[in-house]
mmCIF file of C-alpha atoms in Angstrom:
data_model
loop_
_atom_site.group_PDB
_atom_site.id
_atom_site.type_symbol
_atom_site.label_atom_id
_atom_site.label_comp_id
_atom_site.label_asym_id
_atom_site.label_seq_id
_atom_site.Cartn_x
_atom_site.Cartn_y
_atom_site.Cartn_z
ATOM 1 C CA UNK A 96 22.251 -5.684 -2.585
ATOM 2 C CA UNK A 97 21.471 -4.180 -5.947
ATOM 3 C CA UNK A 98 23.661 -1.158 -6.615
ATOM 4 C CA UNK A 99 21.988 1.658 -8.518
ATOM 5 C CA UNK A 100 24.368 3.947 -10.403
ATOM 6 C CA UNK A 101 23.119 7.202 -11.868
ATOM 7 C CA UNK A 102 24.784 9.339 -14.488
ATOM 8 C CA UNK A 103 25.661 12.106 -14.554
ATOM 9 C CA UNK A 104 26.080 13.202 -10.932
ATOM 10 C CA UNK A 105 25.073 16.714 -11.947
ATOM 11 C CA UNK A 106 23.555 18.262 -15.019
ATOM 12 C CA UNK A 107 22.968 21.815 -16.230
ATOM 13 C CA UNK A 108 20.352 22.323 -18.933
ATOM 14 C CA UNK A 109 18.891 25.457 -20.503
ATOM 15 C CA UNK A 110 15.237 26.294 -19.927
ATOM 16 C CA UNK A 111 13.071 24.598 -22.534
ATOM 17 C CA UNK A 112 15.732 22.044 -23.402
ATOM 18 C CA UNK A 113 15.700 18.300 -22.772
ATOM 19 C CA UNK A 114 17.252 16.779 -19.662
ATOM 20 C CA UNK A 115 18.197 13.106 -19.532
ATOM 21 C CA UNK A 116 19.257 11.177 -16.449
ATOM 22 C CA UNK A 117 20.421 7.585 -16.616
ATOM 23 C CA UNK A 118 20.261 4.831 -14.038
ATOM 24 C CA UNK A 119 21.928 1.438 -14.210
ATOM 25 C CA UNK A 120 21.230 -1.406 -11.800
ATOM 26 C CA UNK A 121 23.813 -4.062 -10.950
ATOM 27 C CA UNK A 122 21.239 -6.756 -11.700
ATOM 28 C CA UNK A 123 17.945 -6.884 -13.505
ATOM 29 C CA UNK A 124 14.886 -5.456 -11.752
ATOM 30 C CA UNK A 125 12.488 -6.953 -14.293
ATOM 31 C CA UNK A 126 10.162 -9.491 -12.703
ATOM 32 C CA UNK A 127 9.447 -12.015 -15.418
ATOM 33 C CA UNK A 128 6.169 -13.290 -13.978
ATOM 34 C CA UNK A 129 4.410 -9.939 -14.432
ATOM 35 C CA UNK A 130 6.815 -8.255 -16.878
ATOM 36 C CA UNK A 131 7.186 -5.245 -14.600
ATOM 37 C CA UNK A 132 10.367 -3.349 -13.856
ATOM 38 C CA UNK A 133 10.544 -2.574 -10.134
ATOM 39 C CA UNK A 134 12.072 0.853 -10.696
ATOM 40 C CA UNK A 135 10.886 4.293 -9.587
ATOM 41 C CA UNK A 136 12.107 7.852 -9.991
ATOM 42 C CA UNK A 137 11.874 10.519 -7.304
ATOM 43 C CA UNK A 138 12.372 14.273 -7.297
ATOM 44 C CA UNK A 139 13.623 16.001 -4.177
ATOM 45 C CA UNK A 140 13.744 19.729 -3.630
ATOM 46 C CA UNK A 141 15.602 21.325 -0.707
ATOM 47 C CA UNK A 142 14.047 20.762 2.712
ATOM 48 C CA UNK A 143 11.307 18.576 1.245
ATOM 49 C CA UNK A 144 10.710 14.828 1.252
ATOM 50 C CA UNK A 145 11.113 12.998 -2.049
ATOM 51 C CA UNK A 146 8.210 13.104 -4.477
ATOM 52 C CA UNK A 147 7.331 10.123 -6.640
ATOM 53 C CA UNK A 148 7.455 10.886 -10.360
ATOM 54 C CA UNK A 149 7.565 7.511 -12.099
ATOM 55 C CA UNK A 150 6.906 3.915 -11.005
ATOM 56 C CA UNK A 151 7.104 0.568 -12.818
ATOM 57 C CA UNK A 152 9.879 2.333 -14.793
ATOM 58 C CA UNK A 153 7.492 4.212 -17.069
ATOM 59 C CA UNK A 154 4.166 4.877 -15.316
ATOM 60 C CA UNK A 155 3.731 8.546 -14.478
ATOM 61 C CA UNK A 156 2.349 9.350 -11.051
ATOM 62 C CA UNK A 157 -0.940 11.232 -11.015
ATOM 63 C CA UNK A 158 -0.423 14.978 -11.153
ATOM 64 C CA UNK A 159 3.118 14.783 -12.536
ATOM 65 C CA UNK A 160 3.513 16.924 -15.685
ATOM 66 C CA UNK A 161 3.731 14.965 -18.902
ATOM 67 C CA UNK A 162 7.131 16.480 -19.693
ATOM 68 C CA UNK A 163 8.467 13.825 -17.295
ATOM 69 C CA UNK A 164 8.829 10.344 -18.755
ATOM 70 C CA UNK A 165 10.594 7.146 -17.804
ATOM 71 C CA UNK A 166 11.917 4.400 -20.034
ATOM 72 C CA UNK A 167 14.116 1.332 -20.005
ATOM 73 C CA UNK A 168 13.988 -2.257 -18.870
ATOM 74 C CA UNK A 169 16.107 -4.819 -17.105
ATOM 75 C CA UNK A 170 19.182 -2.936 -15.922
ATOM 76 C CA UNK A 171 19.159 0.344 -17.854
ATOM 77 C CA UNK A 172 16.702 3.146 -17.274
ATOM 78 C CA UNK A 173 16.255 6.784 -18.228
ATOM 79 C CA UNK A 174 14.321 9.727 -16.831
ATOM 80 C CA UNK A 175 13.646 12.396 -19.436
ATOM 81 C CA UNK A 176 12.351 15.900 -18.912
ATOM 82 C CA UNK A 177 11.314 17.004 -22.375
ATOM 83 C CA UNK A 178 11.334 20.765 -21.810
ATOM 84 C CA UNK A 179 13.028 21.922 -18.632
ATOM 85 C CA UNK A 180 11.133 24.367 -16.454
ATOM 86 C CA UNK A 181 12.567 26.447 -13.622
ATOM 87 C CA UNK A 182 10.604 24.448 -11.047
ATOM 88 C CA UNK A 183 12.347 21.244 -12.159
ATOM 89 C CA UNK A 184 15.572 22.246 -10.404
ATOM 90 C CA UNK A 185 16.036 19.430 -7.899
ATOM 91 C CA UNK A 186 17.915 16.249 -7.149
ATOM 92 C CA UNK A 187 16.565 13.143 -8.884
ATOM 93 C CA UNK A 188 16.899 9.596 -7.586
ATOM 94 C CA UNK A 189 16.223 6.236 -9.133
ATOM 95 C CA UNK A 190 15.049 3.527 -6.755
ATOM 96 C CA UNK A 191 14.675 -0.231 -7.079
ATOM 97 C CA UNK A 192 12.076 -2.117 -5.063
ATOM 98 C CA UNK A 193 12.764 -5.508 -6.633
ATOM 99 C CA UNK A 194 14.873 -7.243 -4.009
ATOM 100 C CA UNK A 195 14.452 -7.701 -0.271
ATOM 101 C CA UNK A 196 16.753 -4.745 0.354
ATOM 102 C CA UNK A 197 15.527 -1.753 -1.607
ATOM 103 C CA UNK A 198 18.150 0.754 -2.757
ATOM 104 C CA UNK A 199 18.482 4.227 -4.242
ATOM 105 C CA UNK A 200 20.872 5.682 -6.754
ATOM 106 C CA UNK A 201 23.275 8.331 -5.512
ATOM 107 C CA UNK A 202 21.228 11.156 -7.003
ATOM 108 C CA UNK A 203 21.605 13.547 -9.929
ATOM 109 C CA UNK A 204 21.531 17.275 -9.292
ATOM 110 C CA UNK A 205 19.735 19.165 -12.057
ATOM 111 C CA UNK A 206 20.351 22.880 -12.507
ATOM 112 C CA UNK A 207 19.546 25.594 -15.018
ATOM 113 C CA UNK A 208 22.318 26.540 -17.438
ATOM 114 C CA UNK B 14 -6.050 13.804 3.209
ATOM 115 C CA UNK B 15 -3.012 11.632 3.838
ATOM 116 C CA UNK B 16 -0.678 12.420 6.700
ATOM 117 C CA UNK B 17 2.492 10.737 7.883
ATOM 118 C CA UNK B 18 3.934 12.429 10.939
ATOM 119 C CA UNK B 19 7.271 11.360 12.339
ATOM 120 C CA UNK B 20 8.299 12.079 15.897
ATOM 121 C CA UNK B 21 10.955 11.080 18.397
ATOM 122 C CA UNK B 22 14.030 12.571 16.790
ATOM 123 C CA UNK B 23 16.632 14.472 18.717
ATOM 124 C CA UNK B 24 20.164 14.490 20.049
ATOM 125 C CA UNK B 25 21.570 11.235 21.413
ATOM 126 C CA UNK B 26 25.058 10.183 22.474
ATOM 127 C CA UNK B 27 26.992 7.496 20.601
ATOM 128 C CA UNK B 28 25.961 4.088 21.858
ATOM 129 C CA UNK B 29 22.560 5.367 22.896
ATOM 130 C CA UNK B 30 19.059 4.450 21.761
ATOM 131 C CA UNK B 31 16.119 6.281 20.287
ATOM 132 C CA UNK B 32 12.665 5.259 19.129
ATOM 133 C CA UNK B 33 11.034 7.044 16.224
ATOM 134 C CA UNK B 34 7.293 6.920 15.598
ATOM 135 C CA UNK B 35 5.327 7.581 12.455
ATOM 136 C CA UNK B 36 1.599 8.194 12.835
ATOM 137 C CA UNK B 37 -0.433 7.664 9.688
ATOM 138 C CA UNK B 38 -3.879 8.796 8.631
ATOM 139 C CA UNK B 39 -5.971 9.141 5.505
ATOM 140 C CA UNK B 40 -5.215 5.798 3.871
ATOM 141 C CA UNK B 41 -5.479 2.078 4.522
ATOM 142 C CA UNK B 42 -2.505 1.691 6.862
ATOM 143 C CA UNK B 43 -2.973 -2.026 7.440
ATOM 144 C CA UNK B 44 -2.544 -2.719 3.731
ATOM 145 C CA UNK B 45 0.598 -0.627 3.355
ATOM 146 C CA UNK B 46 4.201 -1.645 3.568
ATOM 147 C CA UNK B 47 5.885 0.905 5.812
ATOM 148 C CA UNK B 48 9.421 2.028 5.108
ATOM 149 C CA UNK B 49 12.072 4.123 6.781
ATOM 150 C CA UNK B 50 14.480 6.104 4.602
ATOM 151 C CA UNK B 51 17.196 8.375 5.910
ATOM 152 C CA UNK B 52 19.261 11.219 4.536
ATOM 153 C CA UNK B 53 22.493 12.341 6.137
ATOM 154 C CA UNK B 54 23.200 16.077 5.956
ATOM 155 C CA UNK B 55 24.023 17.025 2.370
ATOM 156 C CA UNK B 56 23.872 13.401 1.209
ATOM 157 C CA UNK B 57 21.546 11.192 -0.783
ATOM 158 C CA UNK B 58 18.692 8.944 0.220
ATOM 159 C CA UNK B 59 19.451 5.695 2.021
ATOM 160 C CA UNK B 60 16.869 2.957 2.462
ATOM 161 C CA UNK B 61 16.874 1.853 6.108
ATOM 162 C CA UNK B 62 14.268 -0.879 6.246
ATOM 163 C CA UNK B 63 10.710 -1.958 5.639
ATOM 164 C CA UNK B 64 7.925 -3.851 7.344
ATOM 165 C CA UNK B 65 5.360 -5.618 5.232
ATOM 166 C CA UNK B 66 1.643 -5.574 5.854
ATOM 167 C CA UNK B 67 0.297 -8.333 8.074
ATOM 168 C CA UNK B 68 -1.463 -9.872 5.075
ATOM 169 C CA UNK B 69 1.913 -10.090 3.327
ATOM 170 C CA UNK B 70 3.538 -11.678 6.374
ATOM 171 C CA UNK B 71 4.381 -8.669 8.534
ATOM 172 C CA UNK B 72 8.116 -9.309 8.312
ATOM 173 C CA UNK B 73 10.803 -6.653 8.369
ATOM 174 C CA UNK B 74 13.975 -6.316 6.326
ATOM 175 C CA UNK B 75 16.891 -4.001 6.898
ATOM 176 C CA UNK B 76 19.803 -2.409 5.112
ATOM 177 C CA UNK B 77 23.181 -3.870 6.001
ATOM 178 C CA UNK B 78 24.456 -0.815 7.965
ATOM 179 C CA UNK B 79 21.593 -1.021 10.461
ATOM 180 C CA UNK B 80 20.826 -4.738 10.600
ATOM 181 C CA UNK B 81 21.044 -6.021 14.165
ATOM 182 C CA UNK B 82 20.836 -2.504 15.629
ATOM 183 C CA UNK B 83 17.517 -1.187 14.277
ATOM 184 C CA UNK B 84 14.068 -2.771 14.588
ATOM 185 C CA UNK B 85 10.909 -1.789 12.741
ATOM 186 C CA UNK B 86 7.518 -2.645 14.194
ATOM 187 C CA UNK B 87 3.943 -1.641 13.483
ATOM 188 C CA UNK B 88 0.727 -1.241 15.394
ATOM 189 C CA UNK B 89 -2.157 -1.454 12.961
ATOM 190 C CA UNK B 90 -4.654 -0.611 15.717
ATOM 191 C CA UNK B 91 -2.918 2.753 16.114
ATOM 192 C CA UNK B 92 -1.891 3.232 12.443
ATOM 193 C CA UNK B 93 1.657 3.754 13.657
ATOM 194 C CA UNK B 94 5.036 2.373 12.661
ATOM 195 C CA UNK B 95 8.105 2.497 14.851
ATOM 196 C CA UNK B 96 11.851 2.504 14.333
ATOM 197 C CA UNK B 97 13.806 1.382 17.392
ATOM 198 C CA UNK B 98 17.423 2.429 17.011
ATOM 199 C CA UNK B 99 20.067 0.978 19.329
ATOM 200 C CA UNK B 100 23.858 1.267 19.503
ATOM 201 C CA UNK B 101 23.677 4.538 17.594
ATOM 202 C CA UNK B 102 26.764 5.783 15.777
ATOM 203 C CA UNK B 103 27.691 9.183 14.367
ATOM 204 C CA UNK B 104 27.007 7.825 10.857
ATOM 205 C CA UNK B 105 23.364 7.379 11.855
ATOM 206 C CA UNK B 106 22.966 11.166 12.000
ATOM 207 C CA UNK B 107 20.298 11.952 9.414
ATOM 208 C CA UNK B 108 16.781 13.052 8.705
ATOM 209 C CA UNK B 109 14.627 9.942 8.985
ATOM 210 C CA UNK B 110 11.625 9.772 6.688
ATOM 211 C CA UNK B 111 8.645 7.484 7.049
ATOM 212 C CA UNK B 112 7.201 6.215 3.770
ATOM 213 C CA UNK B 113 4.114 4.162 3.003
ATOM 214 C CA UNK B 114 3.928 2.035 -0.079
ATOM 215 C CA UNK B 115 1.256 -0.028 -1.761
ATOM 216 C CA UNK B 116 2.082 -1.485 -5.156
ATOM 217 C CA UNK B 117 -1.051 -3.412 -6.081
ATOM 218 C CA UNK B 118 -3.678 -2.923 -7.310
ATOM 219 C CA UNK B 119 -2.834 0.780 -7.425
ATOM 220 C CA UNK B 120 0.603 2.234 -6.763
ATOM 221 C CA UNK B 121 0.478 4.388 -3.660
ATOM 222 C CA UNK B 122 3.435 6.273 -2.209
ATOM 223 C CA UNK B 123 3.343 8.741 0.680
ATOM 224 C CA UNK B 124 6.124 10.369 2.678
ATOM 225 C CA UNK B 125 6.332 12.198 5.965
ATOM 226 C CA UNK B 126 8.284 15.417 6.464
ATOM 227 C CA UNK B 127 11.045 13.645 8.373
ATOM 228 C CA UNK B 128 12.577 13.903 11.818
ATOM 229 C CA UNK B 129 16.211 14.743 12.536
ATOM 230 C CA UNK B 130 18.366 12.375 14.557
ATOM 231 C CA UNK B 131 21.739 13.680 15.661
ATOM 232 C CA UNK B 132 24.247 11.300 17.218
ATOM 233 C CA UNK B 133 26.959 13.272 18.943
ATOM 234 C CA UNK B 134 28.776 13.433 22.246
#
């Protein structure tokens, strides 16, 4: 199985500041035949199911604010929130759907400083 | 409007069985890969398994901790996916979410609200 490792485990950022969450996969999730990275980012708030933010590593889901962006390729990926808002407090997960067994990162808890 | 509604959760003794259902509406169920994801209390998300659409072969794959004990099936005539869970252990205690996923041509991702399974004597 591909192991997804996120860093940091938790993060406190001031309102209006940038938040950066990293995700590293134990093997590449880039499919060479279509040049797509099989990597998504989810946001989960308490007592809610996860919400898709980013897919194909950098494509923003419809309706997701443009302060959220995804980048990276191969094994190293980043979720960036350009200007943190109060409603962004949540746990964020990266997720690979490249191999037969899909896997999630352990999650990063984002809080307001 | 899209709906995924899980049912069948509850309290079960170790070694017991339970079948979860997920009824879908509002999208093309037969084209979707259907996934089960679980979340133990206070923990992160864990992928449980997935069944492909019939056009993609209809096969199911499972995470190592549940392989051989859990079975995913689908009934496209009823727009429903099932998770049969046997030989349940305390570590299987979690909220179980149903997810639908279509990657091409458009990326589609829907989740249910989850159903709680508690394995305890």
